[in-house]
Amino acid sequence: MFVNDPLADLFLRSMALTAIAMFWVVLLVRVNGLRSFSKMTNFDFVMTVAIGSLLAGASQSTDWISFVQTLLSMAMLFIVQFTTATIRKKLTTFESFMQNQPALLMKDGVILHAALKATRVAETDLIAKLRETNVLDLTQVRAVVLETTGDISVIHGDSCSVELLQGVRMVNEK
């Protein structure tokens, strides 16, 4: 691609193509906005993984056609993400299709074992998250939510606003 010596070409190609692809990703993020690599939805997570995979592929391209195809694929991912985010804002039915609903794992100091089972979260993982967020006593915990991203949010203190649990599903005991 760059020079006749295979070893020199290997080094030049990996450095140049990686730098170009990184610059391209930064440019796409600047155009698309800060939300590009957020973890707000499942789709955002897949987007982040896919861009990483394409970036690795771009740095290993052996010809210009495959390199440009990879750059175009990156651009298309950003376009699809922008489009789905726009549609999600306008249509709640599309949003509910694209996004899981957050689940309540703990409420007012009580661990909801049915919710742990339904979401496949181990109680030991929940307890570890509580320690990580400096919970000193389970009675301090107002709510623990398994977010749509897979993150676990811990709300502790004297009270919890109803708005903070809006849209969070409660798993029923069976």
PDB file of N, CA, C and O in Angstrom, residues 99-159:
ATOM      1  N   GLN A  99     -35.677  -0.538  23.639  1.00  0.00           N
ATOM      2  CA  GLN A  99     -35.056  -0.429  24.960  1.00  0.00           C
ATOM      3  C   GLN A  99     -35.727  -1.333  25.975  1.00  0.00           C
ATOM      4  O   GLN A  99     -36.950  -1.410  26.032  1.00  0.00           O
ATOM      5  N   ASN A 100     -34.911  -1.995  26.781  1.00  0.00           N
ATOM      6  CA  ASN A 100     -35.442  -2.743  27.918  1.00  0.00           C
ATOM      7  C   ASN A 100     -35.928  -1.757  28.969  1.00  0.00           C
ATOM      8  O   ASN A 100     -35.495  -0.619  29.013  1.00  0.00           O
ATOM      9  N   GLN A 101     -36.791  -2.227  29.820  1.00  0.00           N
ATOM     10  CA  GLN A 101     -37.285  -1.396  30.915  1.00  0.00           C
ATOM     11  C   GLN A 101     -36.416  -1.657  32.142  1.00  0.00           C
ATOM     12  O   GLN A 101     -36.089  -2.811  32.430  1.00  0.00           O
ATOM     13  N   PRO A 102     -36.024  -0.619  32.869  1.00  0.00           N
ATOM     14  CA  PRO A 102     -35.252  -0.846  34.086  1.00  0.00           C
ATOM     15  C   PRO A 102     -36.065  -1.656  35.097  1.00  0.00           C
ATOM     16  O   PRO A 102     -37.288  -1.593  35.104  1.00  0.00           O
ATOM     17  N   ALA A 103     -35.366  -2.429  35.923  1.00  0.00           N
ATOM     18  CA  ALA A 103     -36.051  -3.301  36.885  1.00  0.00           C
ATOM     19  C   ALA A 103     -35.625  -2.974  38.310  1.00  0.00           C
ATOM     20  O   ALA A 103     -34.447  -2.742  38.582  1.00  0.00           O
ATOM     21  N   LEU A 104     -36.596  -2.976  39.201  1.00  0.00           N
ATOM     22  CA  LEU A 104     -36.352  -2.710  40.613  1.00  0.00           C
ATOM     23  C   LEU A 104     -35.860  -3.989  41.287  1.00  0.00           C
ATOM     24  O   LEU A 104     -36.517  -5.027  41.230  1.00  0.00           O
ATOM     25  N   LEU A 105     -34.676  -3.924  41.917  1.00  0.00           N
ATOM     26  CA  LEU A 105     -34.082  -5.086  42.586  1.00  0.00           C
ATOM     27  C   LEU A 105     -34.206  -5.018  44.104  1.00  0.00           C
ATOM     28  O   LEU A 105     -34.122  -6.050  44.773  1.00  0.00           O
ATOM     29  N   MET A 106     -34.387  -3.806  44.619  1.00  0.00           N
ATOM     30  CA  MET A 106     -34.468  -3.616  46.064  1.00  0.00           C
ATOM     31  C   MET A 106     -35.312  -2.383  46.327  1.00  0.00           C
ATOM     32  O   MET A 106     -35.220  -1.402  45.597  1.00  0.00           O
ATOM     33  N   LYS A 107     -36.146  -2.440  47.356  1.00  0.00           N
ATOM     34  CA  LYS A 107     -37.015  -1.301  47.676  1.00  0.00           C
ATOM     35  C   LYS A 107     -37.102  -1.152  49.185  1.00  0.00           C
ATOM     36  O   LYS A 107     -37.397  -2.119  49.890  1.00  0.00           O
ATOM     37  N   ASP A 108     -36.800   0.036  49.673  1.00  0.00           N
ATOM     38  CA  ASP A 108     -36.890   0.370  51.094  1.00  0.00           C
ATOM     39  C   ASP A 108     -36.213  -0.666  51.998  1.00  0.00           C
ATOM     40  O   ASP A 108     -36.802  -1.145  52.977  1.00  0.00           O
ATOM     41  N   GLY A 109     -34.993  -1.028  51.629  1.00  0.00           N
ATOM     42  CA  GLY A 109     -34.188  -1.929  52.453  1.00  0.00           C
ATOM     43  C   GLY A 109     -34.475  -3.404  52.275  1.00  0.00           C
ATOM     44  O   GLY A 109     -33.853  -4.238  52.923  1.00  0.00           O
ATOM     45  N   VAL A 110     -35.409  -3.744  51.394  1.00  0.00           N
ATOM     46  CA  VAL A 110     -35.794  -5.143  51.194  1.00  0.00           C
ATOM     47  C   VAL A 110     -35.315  -5.612  49.815  1.00  0.00           C
ATOM     48  O   VAL A 110     -35.630  -4.992  48.799  1.00  0.00           O
ATOM     49  N   ILE A 111     -34.566  -6.705  49.824  1.00  0.00           N
ATOM     50  CA  ILE A 111     -34.104  -7.297  48.557  1.00  0.00           C
ATOM     51  C   ILE A 111     -35.274  -8.027  47.922  1.00  0.00           C
ATOM     52  O   ILE A 111     -35.949  -8.835  48.569  1.00  0.00           O
ATOM     53  N   LEU A 112     -35.524  -7.746  46.649  1.00  0.00           N
ATOM     54  CA  LEU A 112     -36.629  -8.365  45.916  1.00  0.00           C
ATOM     55  C   LEU A 112     -36.090  -9.593  45.182  1.00  0.00           C
ATOM     56  O   LEU A 112     -35.615  -9.508  44.046  1.00  0.00           O
ATOM     57  N   HIS A 113     -36.161 -10.747  45.826  1.00  0.00           N
ATOM     58  CA  HIS A 113     -35.556 -11.972  45.305  1.00  0.00           C
ATOM     59  C   HIS A 113     -36.156 -12.416  43.977  1.00  0.00           C
ATOM     60  O   HIS A 113     -35.447 -12.949  43.120  1.00  0.00           O
ATOM     61  N   ALA A 114     -37.456 -12.195  43.777  1.00  0.00           N
ATOM     62  CA  ALA A 114     -38.089 -12.549  42.501  1.00  0.00           C
ATOM     63  C   ALA A 114     -37.487 -11.718  41.368  1.00  0.00           C
ATOM     64  O   ALA A 114     -37.277 -12.222  40.254  1.00  0.00           O
ATOM     65  N   ALA A 115     -37.192 -10.454  41.660  1.00  0.00           N
ATOM     66  CA  ALA A 115     -36.581  -9.580  40.651  1.00  0.00           C
ATOM     67  C   ALA A 115     -35.151 -10.022  40.352  1.00  0.00           C
ATOM     68  O   ALA A 115     -34.723 -10.006  39.192  1.00  0.00           O
ATOM     69  N   LEU A 116     -34.417 -10.412  41.379  1.00  0.00           N
ATOM     70  CA  LEU A 116     -33.058 -10.918  41.165  1.00  0.00           C
ATOM     71  C   LEU A 116     -33.098 -12.149  40.264  1.00  0.00           C
ATOM     72  O   LEU A 116     -32.299 -12.274  39.326  1.00  0.00           O
ATOM     73  N   LYS A 117     -34.035 -13.042  40.542  1.00  0.00           N
ATOM     74  CA  LYS A 117     -34.160 -14.264  39.740  1.00  0.00           C
ATOM     75  C   LYS A 117     -34.547 -13.938  38.297  1.00  0.00           C
ATOM     76  O   LYS A 117     -33.959 -14.463  37.352  1.00  0.00           O
ATOM     77  N   ALA A 118     -35.523 -13.061  38.131  1.00  0.00           N
ATOM     78  CA  ALA A 118     -36.012 -12.716  36.785  1.00  0.00           C
ATOM     79  C   ALA A 118     -34.940 -12.013  35.948  1.00  0.00           C
ATOM     80  O   ALA A 118     -34.889 -12.180  34.727  1.00  0.00           O
ATOM     81  N   THR A 119     -34.100 -11.225  36.594  1.00  0.00           N
ATOM     82  CA  THR A 119     -33.066 -10.469  35.874  1.00  0.00           C
ATOM     83  C   THR A 119     -31.717 -11.185  35.866  1.00  0.00           C
ATOM     84  O   THR A 119     -30.754 -10.677  35.298  1.00  0.00           O
ATOM     85  N   ARG A 120     -31.656 -12.335  36.526  1.00  0.00           N
ATOM     86  CA  ARG A 120     -30.425 -13.132  36.608  1.00  0.00           C
ATOM     87  C   ARG A 120     -29.275 -12.354  37.244  1.00  0.00           C
ATOM     88  O   ARG A 120     -28.136 -12.439  36.809  1.00  0.00           O
ATOM     89  N   VAL A 121     -29.591 -11.609  38.285  1.00  0.00           N
ATOM     90  CA  VAL A 121     -28.585 -10.891  39.069  1.00  0.00           C
ATOM     91  C   VAL A 121     -28.395 -11.659  40.368  1.00  0.00           C
ATOM     92  O   VAL A 121     -29.369 -11.941  41.070  1.00  0.00           O
ATOM     93  N   ALA A 122     -27.170 -12.012  40.674  1.00  0.00           N
ATOM     94  CA  ALA A 122     -26.881 -12.744  41.916  1.00  0.00           C
ATOM     95  C   ALA A 122     -26.956 -11.790  43.103  1.00  0.00           C
ATOM     96  O   ALA A 122     -26.568 -10.619  42.995  1.00  0.00           O
ATOM     97  N   GLU A 123     -27.438 -12.306  44.217  1.00  0.00           N
ATOM     98  CA  GLU A 123     -27.513 -11.487  45.415  1.00  0.00           C
ATOM     99  C   GLU A 123     -26.130 -10.993  45.825  1.00  0.00           C
ATOM    100  O   GLU A 123     -25.976  -9.867  46.305  1.00  0.00           O
ATOM    101  N   THR A 124     -25.111 -11.817  45.608  1.00  0.00           N
ATOM    102  CA  THR A 124     -23.739 -11.399  45.941  1.00  0.00           C
ATOM    103  C   THR A 124     -23.304 -10.200  45.093  1.00  0.00           C
ATOM    104  O   THR A 124     -22.595  -9.320  45.584  1.00  0.00           O
ATOM    105  N   ASP A 125     -23.744 -10.149  43.824  1.00  0.00           N
ATOM    106  CA  ASP A 125     -23.428  -8.990  42.970  1.00  0.00           C
ATOM    107  C   ASP A 125     -24.143  -7.740  43.470  1.00  0.00           C
ATOM    108  O   ASP A 125     -23.589  -6.640  43.457  1.00  0.00           O
ATOM    109  N   LEU A 126     -25.379  -7.915  43.900  1.00  0.00           N
ATOM    110  CA  LEU A 126     -26.144  -6.793  44.456  1.00  0.00           C
ATOM    111  C   LEU A 126     -25.463  -6.262  45.713  1.00  0.00           C
ATOM    112  O   LEU A 126     -25.262  -5.050  45.850  1.00  0.00           O
ATOM    113  N   ILE A 127     -25.071  -7.158  46.601  1.00  0.00           N
ATOM    114  CA  ILE A 127     -24.407  -6.747  47.843  1.00  0.00           C
ATOM    115  C   ILE A 127     -23.085  -6.045  47.532  1.00  0.00           C
ATOM    116  O   ILE A 127     -22.744  -5.024  48.153  1.00  0.00           O
ATOM    117  N   ALA A 128     -22.348  -6.551  46.553  1.00  0.00           N
ATOM    118  CA  ALA A 128     -21.082  -5.906  46.157  1.00  0.00           C
ATOM    119  C   ALA A 128     -21.339  -4.489  45.665  1.00  0.00           C
ATOM    120  O   ALA A 128     -20.580  -3.565  45.989  1.00  0.00           O
ATOM    121  N   LYS A 129     -22.410  -4.296  44.905  1.00  0.00           N
ATOM    122  CA  LYS A 129     -22.747  -2.960  44.414  1.00  0.00           C
ATOM    123  C   LYS A 129     -23.126  -2.039  45.572  1.00  0.00           C
ATOM    124  O   LYS A 129     -22.773  -0.857  45.567  1.00  0.00           O
ATOM    125  N   LEU A 130     -23.812  -2.569  46.550  1.00  0.00           N
ATOM    126  CA  LEU A 130     -24.176  -1.773  47.719  1.00  0.00           C
ATOM    127  C   LEU A 130     -22.919  -1.324  48.467  1.00  0.00           C
ATOM    128  O   LEU A 130     -22.815  -0.165  48.889  1.00  0.00           O
ATOM    129  N   ARG A 131     -21.961  -2.231  48.627  1.00  0.00           N
ATOM    130  CA  ARG A 131     -20.696  -1.861  49.277  1.00  0.00           C
ATOM    131  C   ARG A 131     -19.966  -0.800  48.452  1.00  0.00           C
ATOM    132  O   ARG A 131     -19.432   0.161  48.998  1.00  0.00           O
ATOM    133  N   GLU A 132     -19.968  -0.982  47.141  1.00  0.00           N
ATOM    134  CA  GLU A 132     -19.286  -0.044  46.244  1.00  0.00           C
ATOM    135  C   GLU A 132     -19.847   1.372  46.361  1.00  0.00           C
ATOM    136  O   GLU A 132     -19.127   2.354  46.180  1.00  0.00           O
ATOM    137  N   THR A 133     -21.139   1.475  46.660  1.00  0.00           N
ATOM    138  CA  THR A 133     -21.777   2.795  46.783  1.00  0.00           C
ATOM    139  C   THR A 133     -21.864   3.266  48.233  1.00  0.00           C
ATOM    140  O   THR A 133     -22.650   4.154  48.546  1.00  0.00           O
ATOM    141  N   ASN A 134     -21.061   2.646  49.093  1.00  0.00           N
ATOM    142  CA  ASN A 134     -20.932   3.059  50.486  1.00  0.00           C
ATOM    143  C   ASN A 134     -22.209   2.935  51.315  1.00  0.00           C
ATOM    144  O   ASN A 134     -22.456   3.754  52.202  1.00  0.00           O
ATOM    145  N   VAL A 135     -23.016   1.935  51.020  1.00  0.00           N
ATOM    146  CA  VAL A 135     -24.182   1.671  51.856  1.00  0.00           C
ATOM    147  C   VAL A 135     -23.684   1.023  53.134  1.00  0.00           C
ATOM    148  O   VAL A 135     -22.964   0.025  53.093  1.00  0.00           O
ATOM    149  N   LEU A 136     -24.053   1.574  54.271  1.00  0.00           N
ATOM    150  CA  LEU A 136     -23.607   1.065  55.566  1.00  0.00           C
ATOM    151  C   LEU A 136     -24.642   0.155  56.212  1.00  0.00           C
ATOM    152  O   LEU A 136     -24.310  -0.660  57.071  1.00  0.00           O
ATOM    153  N   ASP A 137     -25.898   0.322  55.809  1.00  0.00           N
ATOM    154  CA  ASP A 137     -26.981  -0.453  56.403  1.00  0.00           C
ATOM    155  C   ASP A 137     -28.070  -0.592  55.336  1.00  0.00           C
ATOM    156  O   ASP A 137     -28.412   0.388  54.661  1.00  0.00           O
ATOM    157  N   LEU A 138     -28.625  -1.797  55.196  1.00  0.00           N
ATOM    158  CA  LEU A 138     -29.649  -2.014  54.165  1.00  0.00           C
ATOM    159  C   LEU A 138     -30.858  -1.104  54.360  1.00  0.00           C
ATOM    160  O   LEU A 138     -31.530  -0.753  53.387  1.00  0.00           O
ATOM    161  N   THR A 139     -31.129  -0.707  55.578  1.00  0.00           N
ATOM    162  CA  THR A 139     -32.285   0.160  55.824  1.00  0.00           C
ATOM    163  C   THR A 139     -32.089   1.559  55.225  1.00  0.00           C
ATOM    164  O   THR A 139     -33.048   2.303  55.083  1.00  0.00           O
ATOM    165  N   GLN A 140     -30.842   1.907  54.863  1.00  0.00           N
ATOM    166  CA  GLN A 140     -30.571   3.198  54.210  1.00  0.00           C
ATOM    167  C   GLN A 140     -30.960   3.183  52.732  1.00  0.00           C
ATOM    168  O   GLN A 140     -31.088   4.230  52.112  1.00  0.00           O
ATOM    169  N   VAL A 141     -31.119   1.996  52.164  1.00  0.00           N
ATOM    170  CA  VAL A 141     -31.361   1.860  50.725  1.00  0.00           C
ATOM    171  C   VAL A 141     -32.832   2.107  50.418  1.00  0.00           C
ATOM    172  O   VAL A 141     -33.712   1.424  50.924  1.00  0.00           O
ATOM    173  N   ARG A 142     -33.099   3.101  49.583  1.00  0.00           N
ATOM    174  CA  ARG A 142     -34.462   3.393  49.155  1.00  0.00           C
ATOM    175  C   ARG A 142     -34.819   2.545  47.940  1.00  0.00           C
ATOM    176  O   ARG A 142     -35.940   2.066  47.828  1.00  0.00           O
ATOM    177  N   ALA A 143     -33.853   2.371  47.011  1.00  0.00           N
ATOM    178  CA  ALA A 143     -34.121   1.579  45.812  1.00  0.00           C
ATOM    179  C   ALA A 143     -32.803   1.177  45.160  1.00  0.00           C
ATOM    180  O   ALA A 143     -31.810   1.901  45.251  1.00  0.00           O
ATOM    181  N   VAL A 144     -32.842   0.011  44.512  1.00  0.00           N
ATOM    182  CA  VAL A 144     -31.742  -0.433  43.666  1.00  0.00           C
ATOM    183  C   VAL A 144     -32.381  -0.793  42.331  1.00  0.00           C
ATOM    184  O   VAL A 144     -33.348  -1.559  42.287  1.00  0.00           O
ATOM    185  N   VAL A 145     -31.838  -0.222  41.250  1.00  0.00           N
ATOM    186  CA  VAL A 145     -32.425  -0.403  39.924  1.00  0.00           C
ATOM    187  C   VAL A 145     -31.391  -0.997  38.977  1.00  0.00           C
ATOM    188  O   VAL A 145     -30.265  -0.499  38.887  1.00  0.00           O
ATOM    189  N   LEU A 146     -31.789  -2.060  38.279  1.00  0.00           N
ATOM    190  CA  LEU A 146     -30.988  -2.590  37.183  1.00  0.00           C
ATOM    191  C   LEU A 146     -31.381  -1.776  35.957  1.00  0.00           C
ATOM    192  O   LEU A 146     -32.502  -1.881  35.464  1.00  0.00           O
ATOM    193  N   GLU A 147     -30.460  -0.925  35.509  1.00  0.00           N
ATOM    194  CA  GLU A 147     -30.749   0.001  34.411  1.00  0.00           C
ATOM    195  C   GLU A 147     -30.751  -0.718  33.061  1.00  0.00           C
ATOM    196  O   GLU A 147     -30.286  -1.848  32.948  1.00  0.00           O
ATOM    197  N   THR A 148     -31.246  -0.044  32.048  1.00  0.00           N
ATOM    198  CA  THR A 148     -31.329  -0.634  30.713  1.00  0.00           C
ATOM    199  C   THR A 148     -29.951  -0.956  30.146  1.00  0.00           C
ATOM    200  O   THR A 148     -29.827  -1.782  29.252  1.00  0.00           O
ATOM    201  N   THR A 149     -28.929  -0.326  30.673  1.00  0.00           N
ATOM    202  CA  THR A 149     -27.562  -0.550  30.204  1.00  0.00           C
ATOM    203  C   THR A 149     -26.891  -1.729  30.890  1.00  0.00           C
ATOM    204  O   THR A 149     -25.793  -2.119  30.526  1.00  0.00           O
ATOM    205  N   GLY A 150     -27.539  -2.274  31.925  1.00  0.00           N
ATOM    206  CA  GLY A 150     -26.926  -3.332  32.713  1.00  0.00           C
ATOM    207  C   GLY A 150     -26.248  -2.796  33.967  1.00  0.00           C
ATOM    208  O   GLY A 150     -25.816  -3.567  34.818  1.00  0.00           O
ATOM    209  N   ASP A 151     -26.135  -1.473  34.071  1.00  0.00           N
ATOM    210  CA  ASP A 151     -25.574  -0.872  35.284  1.00  0.00           C
ATOM    211  C   ASP A 151     -26.594  -0.988  36.414  1.00  0.00           C
ATOM    212  O   ASP A 151     -27.800  -1.058  36.174  1.00  0.00           O
ATOM    213  N   ILE A 152     -26.087  -0.977  37.641  1.00  0.00           N
ATOM    214  CA  ILE A 152     -26.964  -1.019  38.810  1.00  0.00           C
ATOM    215  C   ILE A 152     -26.850   0.315  39.537  1.00  0.00           C
ATOM    216  O   ILE A 152     -25.759   0.732  39.908  1.00  0.00           O
ATOM    217  N   SER A 153     -27.995   0.979  39.704  1.00  0.00           N
ATOM    218  CA  SER A 153     -28.051   2.252  40.417  1.00  0.00           C
ATOM    219  C   SER A 153     -28.562   2.011  41.827  1.00  0.00           C
ATOM    220  O   SER A 153     -29.530   1.280  42.023  1.00  0.00           O
ATOM    221  N   VAL A 154     -27.911   2.648  42.786  1.00  0.00           N
ATOM    222  CA  VAL A 154     -28.307   2.527  44.186  1.00  0.00           C
ATOM    223  C   VAL A 154     -28.724   3.909  44.679  1.00  0.00           C
ATOM    224  O   VAL A 154     -27.957   4.863  44.602  1.00  0.00           O
ATOM    225  N   ILE A 155     -29.954   3.980  45.178  1.00  0.00           N
ATOM    226  CA  ILE A 155     -30.470   5.229  45.734  1.00  0.00           C
ATOM    227  C   ILE A 155     -30.592   5.017  47.235  1.00  0.00           C
ATOM    228  O   ILE A 155     -31.332   4.136  47.673  1.00  0.00           O
ATOM    229  N   HIS A 156     -29.824   5.790  47.992  1.00  0.00           N
ATOM    230  CA  HIS A 156     -29.927   5.652  49.443  1.00  0.00           C
ATOM    231  C   HIS A 156     -30.049   7.023  50.083  1.00  0.00           C
ATOM    232  O   HIS A 156     -29.708   8.035  49.496  1.00  0.00           O
ATOM    233  N   GLY A 157     -30.590   7.026  51.270  1.00  0.00           N
ATOM    234  CA  GLY A 157     -30.825   8.267  51.985  1.00  0.00           C
ATOM    235  C   GLY A 157     -32.137   8.185  52.730  1.00  0.00           C
ATOM    236  O   GLY A 157     -32.683   7.110  52.952  1.00  0.00           O
ATOM    237  N   ASP A 158     -32.661   9.345  53.081  1.00  0.00           N
ATOM    238  CA  ASP A 158     -33.892   9.386  53.873  1.00  0.00           C
ATOM    239  C   ASP A 158     -35.147   9.143  53.043  1.00  0.00           C
ATOM    240  O   ASP A 158     -36.130   8.606  53.528  1.00  0.00           O
ATOM    241  N   SER A 159     -35.107   9.603  51.766  1.00  0.00           N
ATOM    242  CA  SER A 159     -36.299   9.451  50.929  1.00  0.00           C
ATOM    243  C   SER A 159     -35.890   9.314  49.476  1.00  0.00           C
ATOM    244  O   SER A 159     -34.740   9.518  49.116  1.00  0.00           O
TER     245      SER A 159
END
